[in-house]
Amino acid sequence: LMSGVKNNVGRGINMALVNGKTGELLDTKFFDMWGGDVAPLIEFLKTIQDGTIVLMATYDDGATKLNDEARKLIAELGSTSITNLGFRDNWVFCGGKGIKTKSPFEQ
């Protein structure tokens, strides 16, 4: 999804959605949390279907435009670190829509 090739990711939060049953890649997007708007991220998070694996990684700044609603939606995917994510913090996360516990795959 993201290789070692330089500049193959976008500034902000990079996301990949994977079907939890088949492993099929469903979608990839990035959301610029420095110069962009948080509204498209929130709308995208609301469309994720139950059983979808969600992979996220930051590049440059993934936190400046995050608001409480966006952080809550990401926390509902299993993140425990999203509430503390700050300016230019490095963050990787693997969670899922409908997860009943917190994800152990976060750093």
Coordinates of N, CA, C and O in Angstrom, one line a residue:
L1 N 0.8 -1.2 0.0 CA 0.0 0.0 0.0 C 0.9 1.3 0.0 O 0.5 2.2 -0.7
M2 N 1.9 1.2 0.8 CA 2.9 2.3 0.9 C 4.2 1.7 0.8 O 4.6 1.0 1.6
S3 N 4.9 2.0 -0.3 CA 6.2 1.4 -0.5 C 7.3 2.4 -0.1 O 7.1 3.4 0.5
G4 N 8.6 2.0 -0.3 CA 9.7 2.8 0.1 C 10.0 3.9 -0.9 O 10.9 4.7 -0.8
V5 N 9.2 4.0 -2.0 CA 9.4 5.0 -3.0 C 9.0 6.4 -2.4 O 8.0 6.6 -1.8
K6 N 9.9 7.3 -2.6 CA 9.8 8.6 -2.0 C 8.5 9.3 -2.6 O 8.2 9.2 -3.8
N7 N 7.8 10.0 -1.7 CA 6.7 10.8 -2.1 C 5.5 10.0 -2.6 O 4.7 10.5 -3.5
N8 N 5.3 8.8 -2.1 CA 4.1 8.0 -2.5 C 3.0 8.1 -1.5 O 2.0 7.4 -1.6
V9 N 3.1 9.0 -0.5 CA 2.1 9.2 0.5 C 1.8 10.7 0.5 O 2.6 11.5 0.0
G10 N 0.7 11.1 1.1 CA 0.3 12.5 1.2 C 0.5 13.0 2.6 O 0.6 12.3 3.5
R11 N 0.6 14.3 2.6 CA 0.8 15.0 3.9 C -0.4 14.8 4.8 O -1.5 15.0 4.3
G12 N -0.2 14.5 6.0 CA -1.4 14.3 6.9 C -1.6 12.9 7.3 O -0.6 12.2 7.6
I13 N -2.9 12.5 7.3 CA -3.2 11.1 7.7 C -3.5 10.3 6.4 O -4.3 10.6 5.6
N14 N -2.7 9.2 6.2 CA -2.8 8.3 5.1 C -3.6 7.1 5.6 O -3.3 6.6 6.6
M15 N -4.6 6.7 4.8 CA -5.5 5.6 5.2 C -5.7 4.6 4.1 O -5.7 4.9 2.9
A16 N -5.8 3.4 4.5 CA -6.1 2.3 3.6 C -7.2 1.5 4.3 O -7.2 1.2 5.5
L17 N -8.3 1.1 3.5 CA -9.4 0.3 4.0 C -9.3 -1.1 3.4 O -9.1 -1.2 2.1
V18 N -9.4 -2.1 4.2 CA -9.2 -3.5 3.7 C -10.4 -4.3 4.1 O -10.8 -4.2 5.3
N19 N -11.0 -5.1 3.2 CA -12.1 -6.0 3.6 C -11.6 -7.0 4.6 O -10.6 -7.7 4.4
G20 N -12.2 -7.0 5.8 CA -11.8 -7.9 6.9 C -11.9 -9.4 6.6 O -11.3 -10.2 7.3
K21 N -12.8 -9.8 5.7 CA -13.0 -11.2 5.4 C -12.1 -11.7 4.2 O -11.6 -12.8 4.2
T22 N -12.0 -10.8 3.2 CA -11.3 -11.3 2.0 C -9.9 -10.7 1.8 O -9.1 -11.2 1.0
G23 N -9.5 -9.7 2.6 CA -8.2 -9.0 2.5 C -8.1 -8.1 1.3 O -7.1 -7.6 1.0
E24 N -9.2 -7.9 0.5 CA -9.2 -7.0 -0.6 C -9.1 -5.6 -0.2 O -9.7 -5.1 0.7
L25 N -8.2 -4.9 -1.0 CA -8.1 -3.4 -0.7 C -9.3 -2.7 -1.2 O -9.7 -2.9 -2.4
L26 N -10.0 -2.0 -0.4 CA -11.2 -1.3 -0.7 C -11.0 0.2 -1.2 O -11.6 0.7 -2.1
D27 N -10.0 0.9 -0.5 CA -9.8 2.3 -0.8 C -8.6 2.8 -0.1 O -8.2 2.2 0.9
T28 N -8.0 3.8 -0.7 CA -6.8 4.5 0.0 C -7.1 6.0 -0.2 O -7.6 6.4 -1.2
K29 N -6.8 6.8 0.8 CA -7.0 8.2 0.8 C -5.9 8.8 1.7 O -5.4 8.2 2.6
F30 N -5.7 10.1 1.6 CA -5.0 10.9 2.6 C -5.7 12.2 2.8 O -6.4 12.7 2.0
F31 N -5.5 12.7 4.0 CA -6.2 13.9 4.5 C -5.2 14.8 5.1 O -4.6 14.5 6.1
D32 N -5.0 16.0 4.4 CA -4.1 17.0 4.9 C -4.6 17.7 6.1 O -5.5 18.4 6.1
M33 N -3.9 17.4 7.2 CA -4.3 18.0 8.5 C -3.6 19.3 8.9 O -3.7 19.8 10.0
W34 N -2.8 19.8 7.9 CA -2.1 21.0 8.1 C -2.8 22.1 7.3 O -3.3 23.1 7.8
G35 N -2.8 21.9 6.0 CA -3.4 22.9 5.1 C -4.8 22.6 4.7 O -5.5 23.4 4.0
G36 N -5.3 21.4 5.0 CA -6.7 21.0 4.5 C -7.7 21.3 5.6 O -7.6 22.0 6.5
D37 N -8.8 20.6 5.4 CA -10.0 20.7 6.3 C -10.3 19.3 6.9 O -10.2 18.3 6.2
V38 N -10.7 19.3 8.1 CA -11.0 18.0 8.8 C -12.4 17.4 8.3 O -12.6 16.2 8.5
A39 N -13.3 18.2 7.8 CA -14.6 17.8 7.4 C -14.6 16.5 6.5 O -15.3 15.6 6.7
P40 N -13.7 16.5 5.4 CA -13.7 15.3 4.5 C -13.2 14.1 5.3 O -13.7 13.0 5.0
L41 N -12.3 14.2 6.2 CA -11.9 13.1 7.0 C -13.1 12.5 7.8 O -13.3 11.3 7.9
I42 N -13.8 13.4 8.5 CA -14.9 13.0 9.3 C -15.9 12.3 8.5 O -16.4 11.2 8.8
E43 N -16.3 12.8 7.3 CA -17.3 12.2 6.4 C -16.8 10.8 6.0 O -17.6 9.9 5.9
F44 N -15.5 10.7 5.6 CA -15.0 9.4 5.2 C -15.0 8.4 6.3 O -15.4 7.3 6.1
L45 N -14.7 8.8 7.5 CA -14.7 7.9 8.7 C -16.1 7.4 8.9 O -16.3 6.2 9.3
K46 N -17.1 8.2 8.7 CA -18.5 7.8 9.0 C -19.0 6.8 7.9 O -20.0 6.1 8.2
T47 N -18.3 6.7 6.8 CA -18.8 5.8 5.7 C -18.2 4.4 5.8 O -18.6 3.5 5.1
I48 N -17.2 4.2 6.7 CA -16.6 2.9 6.9 C -17.5 1.9 7.4 O -18.2 2.1 8.4
Q49 N -17.6 0.7 6.7 CA -18.5 -0.3 7.1 C -18.0 -1.3 8.1 O -16.8 -1.5 8.2
D50 N -18.9 -1.8 8.9 CA -18.4 -2.8 9.9 C -17.7 -4.0 9.3 O -18.0 -4.4 8.2
G51 N -16.6 -4.4 10.0 CA -15.8 -5.5 9.4 C -14.6 -5.1 8.6 O -13.9 -5.9 8.1
T52 N -14.5 -3.7 8.4 CA -13.4 -3.2 7.6 C -12.2 -3.0 8.4 O -12.3 -2.4 9.5
I53 N -11.0 -3.4 8.0 CA -9.8 -3.2 8.6 C -9.3 -1.8 8.2 O -9.3 -1.5 7.0
V54 N -8.9 -1.0 9.1 CA -8.5 0.4 8.8 C -7.0 0.6 9.2 O -6.6 0.4 10.4
L55 N -6.2 0.9 8.2 CA -4.7 1.2 8.4 C -4.5 2.7 8.3 O -5.0 3.3 7.3
M56 N -3.8 3.3 9.2 CA -3.5 4.7 9.2 C -2.0 5.0 9.5 O -1.5 4.3 10.4
A57 N -1.5 6.0 8.9 CA -0.1 6.4 9.2 C 0.0 7.9 8.9 O -0.6 8.4 7.9
T58 N 0.7 8.6 9.7 CA 0.9 10.0 9.5 C 2.2 10.3 8.7 O 3.1 9.5 8.8
Y59 N 2.1 11.4 8.0 CA 3.3 11.9 7.3 C 3.3 13.4 7.4 O 2.3 14.1 7.2
D60 N 4.4 14.0 7.9 CA 4.5 15.4 8.2 C 3.6 15.8 9.4 O 4.0 15.4 10.5
D61 N 2.5 16.4 9.2 CA 1.6 16.7 10.3 C 0.2 16.1 10.2 O -0.5 16.3 9.2
G62 N -0.1 15.2 11.1 CA -1.4 14.6 11.0 C -2.4 15.0 12.1 O -3.5 14.4 12.3
A63 N -2.1 16.1 12.9 CA -2.9 16.4 14.0 C -3.5 17.8 14.1 O -4.4 18.1 14.8
T64 N -2.9 18.8 13.4 CA -3.2 20.2 13.6 C -4.7 20.5 13.4 O -5.3 21.2 14.2
K65 N -5.3 19.9 12.4 CA -6.7 20.2 12.2 C -7.7 19.2 12.8 O -8.9 19.4 12.7
L66 N -7.2 18.2 13.5 CA -8.0 17.2 14.1 C -8.9 17.9 15.2 O -8.3 18.6 16.0
N67 N -10.2 17.6 15.2 CA -11.0 18.1 16.3 C -11.5 16.9 17.1 O -11.2 15.8 16.9
D68 N -12.4 17.2 18.1 CA -12.9 16.2 19.0 C -13.7 15.1 18.3 O -13.6 13.9 18.6
E69 N -14.5 15.5 17.3 CA -15.3 14.6 16.6 C -14.4 13.6 15.8 O -14.7 12.4 15.8
A70 N -13.4 14.1 15.1 CA -12.5 13.2 14.3 C -11.8 12.3 15.2 O -11.7 11.1 15.0
R71 N -11.3 12.8 16.3 CA -10.5 11.9 17.3 C -11.5 10.9 17.9 O -11.0 9.7 18.1
K72 N -12.7 11.2 18.2 CA -13.7 10.2 18.7 C -13.9 9.1 17.7 O -14.0 7.9 18.0
L73 N -14.1 9.5 16.4 CA -14.4 8.5 15.4 C -13.2 7.5 15.2 O -13.4 6.3 15.0
I74 N -12.0 8.1 15.3 CA -10.8 7.2 15.2 C -10.6 6.3 16.4 O -10.3 5.2 16.3
A75 N -11.0 6.9 17.6 CA -10.9 6.1 18.8 C -11.9 4.9 18.7 O -11.6 3.8 19.2
E76 N -13.0 5.1 18.1 CA -14.0 4.1 17.9 C -13.5 2.9 17.1 O -14.1 1.8 17.1
L77 N -12.5 3.2 16.3 CA -11.8 2.1 15.5 C -10.8 1.3 16.3 O -10.2 0.4 15.7
G78 N -10.6 1.7 17.5 CA -9.7 1.0 18.4 C -8.4 1.8 18.8 O -7.6 1.2 19.6
S79 N -8.3 3.0 18.4 CA -7.1 3.8 18.8 C -7.2 4.3 20.2 O -8.2 4.8 20.7
T80 N -6.0 4.2 20.9 CA -5.9 4.8 22.2 C -5.0 6.0 22.2 O -5.0 6.8 23.1
S81 N -4.2 6.1 21.2 CA -3.2 7.2 21.1 C -3.7 8.5 20.4 O -3.1 9.5 20.5
I82 N -4.9 8.4 19.7 CA -5.3 9.5 18.9 C -5.7 10.7 19.7 O -5.5 11.8 19.3
T83 N -6.1 10.5 21.0 CA -6.4 11.6 21.8 C -5.2 12.5 22.2 O -5.3 13.6 22.5
N84 N -4.0 11.9 22.1 CA -2.7 12.6 22.5 C -1.9 12.9 21.2 O -0.8 13.5 21.4
L85 N -2.4 12.6 20.0 CA -1.6 12.9 18.8 C -1.4 14.4 18.7 O -2.4 15.2 18.7
G86 N -0.2 14.9 18.5 CA 0.1 16.3 18.4 C 0.9 16.6 17.2 O 1.1 15.8 16.3
F87 N 1.2 17.9 17.0 CA 1.9 18.4 15.9 C 3.1 17.6 15.5 O 4.0 17.4 16.3
R88 N 3.1 17.1 14.3 CA 4.2 16.4 13.7 C 4.6 15.1 14.4 O 5.7 14.6 14.2
D89 N 3.7 14.6 15.2 CA 4.0 13.3 15.8 C 3.9 12.2 14.8 O 3.1 12.3 13.8
N90 N 4.8 11.2 14.9 CA 4.7 10.0 14.0 C 3.7 9.0 14.6 O 3.7 8.8 15.9
W91 N 2.8 8.4 13.8 CA 1.8 7.6 14.3 C 1.4 6.6 13.3 O 1.2 6.9 12.1
V92 N 1.3 5.3 13.7 CA 0.8 4.2 12.8 C -0.2 3.5 13.6 O -0.1 3.3 14.8
F93 N -1.3 3.0 12.9 CA -2.4 2.4 13.6 C -3.1 1.4 12.7 O -3.2 1.6 11.5
C94 N -3.5 0.3 13.2 CA -4.3 -0.7 12.5 C -5.5 -1.0 13.5 O -5.3 -1.5 14.6
G95 N -6.7 -0.7 13.0 CA -7.9 -1.0 13.8 C -9.0 -1.5 12.9 O -8.7 -2.0 11.8
G96 N -10.2 -1.4 13.4 CA -11.3 -1.9 12.5 C -12.6 -1.3 13.0 O -12.8 -1.0 14.1
K97 N -13.5 -1.2 12.0 CA -14.9 -0.8 12.3 C -15.6 -1.9 13.0 O -15.6 -3.0 12.5
G98 N -16.2 -1.6 14.1 CA -16.9 -2.6 14.9 C -16.1 -3.3 15.9 O -16.5 -4.3 16.5
I99 N -14.8 -2.9 16.1 CA -13.9 -3.5 17.0 C -14.5 -3.3 18.4 O -15.0 -2.3 18.8
K100 N -14.4 -4.4 19.2 CA -15.0 -4.4 20.6 C -13.9 -4.0 21.6 O -14.3 -3.8 22.8
T101 N -12.7 -4.1 21.3 CA -11.6 -3.8 22.2 C -10.7 -2.7 21.6 O -10.8 -2.4 20.5
K102 N -9.7 -2.3 22.3 CA -8.7 -1.4 21.8 C -7.7 -2.2 21.0 O -7.3 -3.3 21.3
S103 N -7.2 -1.6 19.9 CA -6.2 -2.3 19.0 C -4.8 -2.4 19.6 O -4.4 -1.4 20.2
P104 N -4.2 -3.5 19.5 CA -2.8 -3.6 20.0 C -1.8 -3.2 19.0 O -0.6 -3.2 19.2
F105 N -2.3 -2.8 17.8 CA -1.4 -2.5 16.7 C -1.4 -1.0 16.5 O -2.0 -0.4 15.6
E106 N -0.6 -0.3 17.4 CA -0.6 1.2 17.3 C 0.8 1.6 17.9 O 1.2 1.0 18.9
Q107 N 1.4 2.6 17.3 CA 2.6 3.1 17.8 C 2.7 4.6 17.5 O 2.4 5.0 16.4

